[in-house]
CSV table of C-alpha atoms in Angstrom, one decimal:
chain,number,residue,atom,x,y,z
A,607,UNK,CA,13.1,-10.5,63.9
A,608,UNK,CA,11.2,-13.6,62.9
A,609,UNK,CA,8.1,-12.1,63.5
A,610,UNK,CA,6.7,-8.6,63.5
A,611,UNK,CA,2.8,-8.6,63.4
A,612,UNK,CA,0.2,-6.0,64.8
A,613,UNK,CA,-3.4,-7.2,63.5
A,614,UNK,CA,-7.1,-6.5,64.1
A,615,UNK,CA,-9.9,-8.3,63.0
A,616,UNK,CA,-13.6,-8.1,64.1
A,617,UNK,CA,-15.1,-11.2,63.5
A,618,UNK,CA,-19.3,-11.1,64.2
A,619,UNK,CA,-19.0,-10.0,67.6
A,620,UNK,CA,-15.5,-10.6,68.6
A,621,UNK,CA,-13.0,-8.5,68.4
A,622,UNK,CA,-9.5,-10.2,67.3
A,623,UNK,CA,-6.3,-8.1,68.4
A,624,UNK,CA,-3.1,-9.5,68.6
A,625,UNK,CA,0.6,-8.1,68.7
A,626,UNK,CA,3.7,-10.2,68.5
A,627,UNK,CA,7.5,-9.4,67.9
A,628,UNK,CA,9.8,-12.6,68.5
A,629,UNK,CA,13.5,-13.3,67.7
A,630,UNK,CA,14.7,-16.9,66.8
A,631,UNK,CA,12.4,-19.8,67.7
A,632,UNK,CA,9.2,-20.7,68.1
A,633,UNK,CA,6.5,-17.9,68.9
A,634,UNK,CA,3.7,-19.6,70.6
A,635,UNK,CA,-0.4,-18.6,70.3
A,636,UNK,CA,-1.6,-19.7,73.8
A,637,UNK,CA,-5.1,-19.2,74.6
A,638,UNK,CA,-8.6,-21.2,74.7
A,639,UNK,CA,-10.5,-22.4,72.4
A,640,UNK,CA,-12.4,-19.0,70.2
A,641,UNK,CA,-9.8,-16.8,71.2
A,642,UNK,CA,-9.1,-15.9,67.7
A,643,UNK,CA,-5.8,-17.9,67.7
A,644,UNK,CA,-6.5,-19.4,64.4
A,645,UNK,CA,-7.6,-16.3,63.0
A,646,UNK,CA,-4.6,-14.7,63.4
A,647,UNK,CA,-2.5,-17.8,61.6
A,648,UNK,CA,-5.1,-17.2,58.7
A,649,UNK,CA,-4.2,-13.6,58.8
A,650,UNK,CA,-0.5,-14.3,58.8
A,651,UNK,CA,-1.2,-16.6,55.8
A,652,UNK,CA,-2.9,-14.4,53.8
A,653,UNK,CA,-6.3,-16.1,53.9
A,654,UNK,CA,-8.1,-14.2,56.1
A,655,UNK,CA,-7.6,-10.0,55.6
A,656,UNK,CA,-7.1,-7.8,58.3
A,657,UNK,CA,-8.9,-5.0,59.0
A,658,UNK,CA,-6.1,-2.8,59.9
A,659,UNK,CA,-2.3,-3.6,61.0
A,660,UNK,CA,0.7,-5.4,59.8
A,661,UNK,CA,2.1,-8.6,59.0
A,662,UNK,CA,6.1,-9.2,58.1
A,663,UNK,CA,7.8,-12.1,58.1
A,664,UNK,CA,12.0,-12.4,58.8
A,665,UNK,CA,11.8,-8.8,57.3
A,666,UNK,CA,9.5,-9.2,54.8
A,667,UNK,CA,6.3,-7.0,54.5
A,668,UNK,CA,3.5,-9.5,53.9
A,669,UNK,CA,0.5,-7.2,55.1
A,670,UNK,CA,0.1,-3.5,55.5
A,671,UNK,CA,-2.6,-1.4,56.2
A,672,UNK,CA,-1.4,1.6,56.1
A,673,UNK,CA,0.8,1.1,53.1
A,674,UNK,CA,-1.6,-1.1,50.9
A,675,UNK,CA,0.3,-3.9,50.9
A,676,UNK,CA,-1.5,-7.3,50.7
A,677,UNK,CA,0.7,-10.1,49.4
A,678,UNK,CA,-1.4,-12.9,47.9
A,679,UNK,CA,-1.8,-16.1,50.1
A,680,UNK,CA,0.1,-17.9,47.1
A,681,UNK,CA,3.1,-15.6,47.2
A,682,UNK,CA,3.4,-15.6,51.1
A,683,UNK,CA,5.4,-19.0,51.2
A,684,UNK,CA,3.7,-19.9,54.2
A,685,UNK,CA,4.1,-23.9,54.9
A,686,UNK,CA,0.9,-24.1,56.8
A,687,UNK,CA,-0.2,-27.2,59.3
A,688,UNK,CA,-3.6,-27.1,59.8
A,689,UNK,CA,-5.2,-29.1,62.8
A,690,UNK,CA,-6.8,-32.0,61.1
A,691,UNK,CA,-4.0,-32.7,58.9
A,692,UNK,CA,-5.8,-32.4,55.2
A,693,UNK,CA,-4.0,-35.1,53.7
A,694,UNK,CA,-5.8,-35.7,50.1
A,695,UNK,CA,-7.9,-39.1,50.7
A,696,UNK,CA,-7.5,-39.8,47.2
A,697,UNK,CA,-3.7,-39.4,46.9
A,698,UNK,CA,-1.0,-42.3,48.3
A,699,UNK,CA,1.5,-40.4,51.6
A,700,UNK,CA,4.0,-40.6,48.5
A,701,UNK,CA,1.5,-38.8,46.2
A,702,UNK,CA,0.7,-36.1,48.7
A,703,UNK,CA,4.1,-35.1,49.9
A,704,UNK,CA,5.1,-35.0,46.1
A,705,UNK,CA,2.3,-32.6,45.6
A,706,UNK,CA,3.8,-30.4,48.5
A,707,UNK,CA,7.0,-30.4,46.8
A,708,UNK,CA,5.5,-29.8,43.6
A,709,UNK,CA,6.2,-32.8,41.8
A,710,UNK,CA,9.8,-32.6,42.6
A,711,UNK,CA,11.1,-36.0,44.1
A,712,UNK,CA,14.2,-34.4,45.3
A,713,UNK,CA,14.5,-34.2,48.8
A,714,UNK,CA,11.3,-36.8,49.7
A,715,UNK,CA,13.4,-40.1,50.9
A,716,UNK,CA,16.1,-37.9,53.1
A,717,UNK,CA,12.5,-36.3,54.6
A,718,UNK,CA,10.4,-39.5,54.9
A,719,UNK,CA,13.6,-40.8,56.5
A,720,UNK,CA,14.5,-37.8,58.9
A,721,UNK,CA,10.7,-37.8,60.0
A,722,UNK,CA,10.2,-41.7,60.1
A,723,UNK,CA,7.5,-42.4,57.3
A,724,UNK,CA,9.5,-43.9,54.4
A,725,UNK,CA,7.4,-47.0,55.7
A,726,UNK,CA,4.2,-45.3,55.1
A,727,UNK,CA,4.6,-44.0,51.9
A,728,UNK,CA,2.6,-46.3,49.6
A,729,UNK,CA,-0.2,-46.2,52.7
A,730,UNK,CA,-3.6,-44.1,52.5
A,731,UNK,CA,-4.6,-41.5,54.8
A,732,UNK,CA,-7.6,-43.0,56.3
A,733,UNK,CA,-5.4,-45.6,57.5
A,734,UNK,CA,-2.4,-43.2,59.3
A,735,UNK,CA,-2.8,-42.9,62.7
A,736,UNK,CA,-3.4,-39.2,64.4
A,737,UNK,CA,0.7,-38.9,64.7
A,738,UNK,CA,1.5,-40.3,61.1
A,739,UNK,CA,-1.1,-38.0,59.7
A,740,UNK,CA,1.1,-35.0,61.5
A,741,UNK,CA,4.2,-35.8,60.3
A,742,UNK,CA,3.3,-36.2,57.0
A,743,UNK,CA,1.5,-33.5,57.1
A,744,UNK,CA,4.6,-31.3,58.3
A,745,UNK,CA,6.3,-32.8,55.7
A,746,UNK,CA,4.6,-31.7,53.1
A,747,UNK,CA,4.9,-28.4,54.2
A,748,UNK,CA,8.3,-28.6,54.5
A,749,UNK,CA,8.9,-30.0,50.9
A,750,UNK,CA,7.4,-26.7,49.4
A,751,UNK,CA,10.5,-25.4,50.5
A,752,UNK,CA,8.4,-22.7,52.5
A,753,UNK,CA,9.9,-18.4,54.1
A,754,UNK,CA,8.1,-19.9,57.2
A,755,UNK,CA,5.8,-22.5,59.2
A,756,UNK,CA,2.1,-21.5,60.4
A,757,UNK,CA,1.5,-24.9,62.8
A,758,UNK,CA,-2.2,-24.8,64.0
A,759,UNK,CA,-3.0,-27.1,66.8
A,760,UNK,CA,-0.5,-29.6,65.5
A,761,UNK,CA,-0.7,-31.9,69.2
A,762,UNK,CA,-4.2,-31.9,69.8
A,763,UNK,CA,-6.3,-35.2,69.7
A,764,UNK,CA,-3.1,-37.4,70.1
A,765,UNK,CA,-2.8,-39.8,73.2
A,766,UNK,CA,0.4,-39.4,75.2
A,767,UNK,CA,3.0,-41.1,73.6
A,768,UNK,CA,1.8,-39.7,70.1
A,769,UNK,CA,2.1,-35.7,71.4
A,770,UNK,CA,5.5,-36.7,72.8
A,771,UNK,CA,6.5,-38.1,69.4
A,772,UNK,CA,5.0,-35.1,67.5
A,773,UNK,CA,7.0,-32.4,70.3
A,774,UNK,CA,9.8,-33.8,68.9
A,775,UNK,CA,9.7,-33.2,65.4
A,776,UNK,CA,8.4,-29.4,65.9
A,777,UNK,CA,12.0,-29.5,68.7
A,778,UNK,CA,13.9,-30.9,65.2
A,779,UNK,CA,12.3,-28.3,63.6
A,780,UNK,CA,12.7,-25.5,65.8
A,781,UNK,CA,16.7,-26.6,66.2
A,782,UNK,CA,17.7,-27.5,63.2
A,783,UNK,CA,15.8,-25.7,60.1
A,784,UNK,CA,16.0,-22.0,61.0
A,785,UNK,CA,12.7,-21.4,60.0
A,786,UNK,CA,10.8,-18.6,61.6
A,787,UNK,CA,7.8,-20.9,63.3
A,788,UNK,CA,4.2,-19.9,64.9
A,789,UNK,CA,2.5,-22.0,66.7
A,790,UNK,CA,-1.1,-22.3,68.3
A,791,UNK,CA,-2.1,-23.7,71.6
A,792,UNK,CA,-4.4,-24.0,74.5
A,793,UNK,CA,-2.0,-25.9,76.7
A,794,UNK,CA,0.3,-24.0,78.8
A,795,UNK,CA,2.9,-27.0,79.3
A,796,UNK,CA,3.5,-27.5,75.0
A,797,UNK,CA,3.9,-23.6,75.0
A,798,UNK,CA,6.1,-23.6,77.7
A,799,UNK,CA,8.3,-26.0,76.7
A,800,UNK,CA,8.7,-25.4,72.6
A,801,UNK,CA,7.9,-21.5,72.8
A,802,UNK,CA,10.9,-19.1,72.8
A,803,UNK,CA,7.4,-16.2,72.7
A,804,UNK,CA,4.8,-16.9,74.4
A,805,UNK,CA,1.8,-14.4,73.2
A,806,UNK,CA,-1.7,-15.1,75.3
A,807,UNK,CA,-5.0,-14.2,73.1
């Protein structure tokens, strides 16, 4: 199982609950906006503690409750994609997916190829478009060689023909690296068509 999470979290006056099991795939957070979708990622990553629950991971025990189990956000191996990107301004595309990979070059030209930014590599952040921000972004969570993928949003505040282009690389990813994925979403037709789970909050 890819993931096994029960969680609760009360959050001022909201109450976040959420359960999903899912097999191979991508598990999908649908919901609107405040549902607590991106709580639960934080939860799953380790930066936001539970107040009760359980969180494991292709088998592995990342959060219990009940057990006392709380595995540092550092030690979870989560490749995490937030929804704004958070490239470093001050670092090159090159510079920031080497930091990602932890200084290790290997790897970075058959990625930059595979997800079509060897061109941008000596570019800055501020001047990537919404798409190229997201696919470097995703590739420097891929280059820390991560147990899983935690993919907040990762479509929202592109125009057409820039979602189309990011669906794609999450469908590469989903096919071809057999990492366990979760994903968040308030539109119905992106977690129809990428989610093998579909969990409403």
């Amino acid at each position: 199982m890819s993931f096994d999470i029960a969680v609760e979290k009360r959050r001022g006056d909201a109450q976040v609950t959420c359960r999903i099991e899912s097999g191979a795939g991508i598990a999908v957070l649908f919901g609107p906006s405040g549902a607590g979708k991106t709580s639960v990622l934080d939860m799953v990553a380790g930066l936001l503690r539970p107040d009760r629950g359980h969180v494991r991971v292709a088998g592995a025990t990342l959060f219990d409750a009940a057990a006392g189990v709380d595995v540092p956000p550092e030690r979870r191996r989560a490749g995490y994609v937030f929804q704004d990107a958070r490239l470093f301004p001050h670092l090159s595309v090159r510079a920031n997916l080497l930091y990602g990979a932890g200084g290790d070059s290997a790897g970075l030209d058959a990625l930059a190829a595979r997800f079509e930014i060897a061109h941008l590599l000596d570019r800055w952040p501020r001047s990537l478009s919404g798409g190229e921000a997201r696919r470097v972004a995703i590739g420097r969570a891929l280059l820390a060689k991560p147990a899983f993928l935690l993919l907040d949003e990762p479509l929202s505040s592109l125009d057409r023909a820039r979602r189309e282009e990011i669906m794609r690389v999450i469908e590469q990813l989903r096919d071809e690296s057999g990492l366990p994925i979760l994903m968040v979403t308030h539109d119905q037709a992106e977690a129809e068509r990428l989610g093998e789970r579909i969990v409403e909050l």
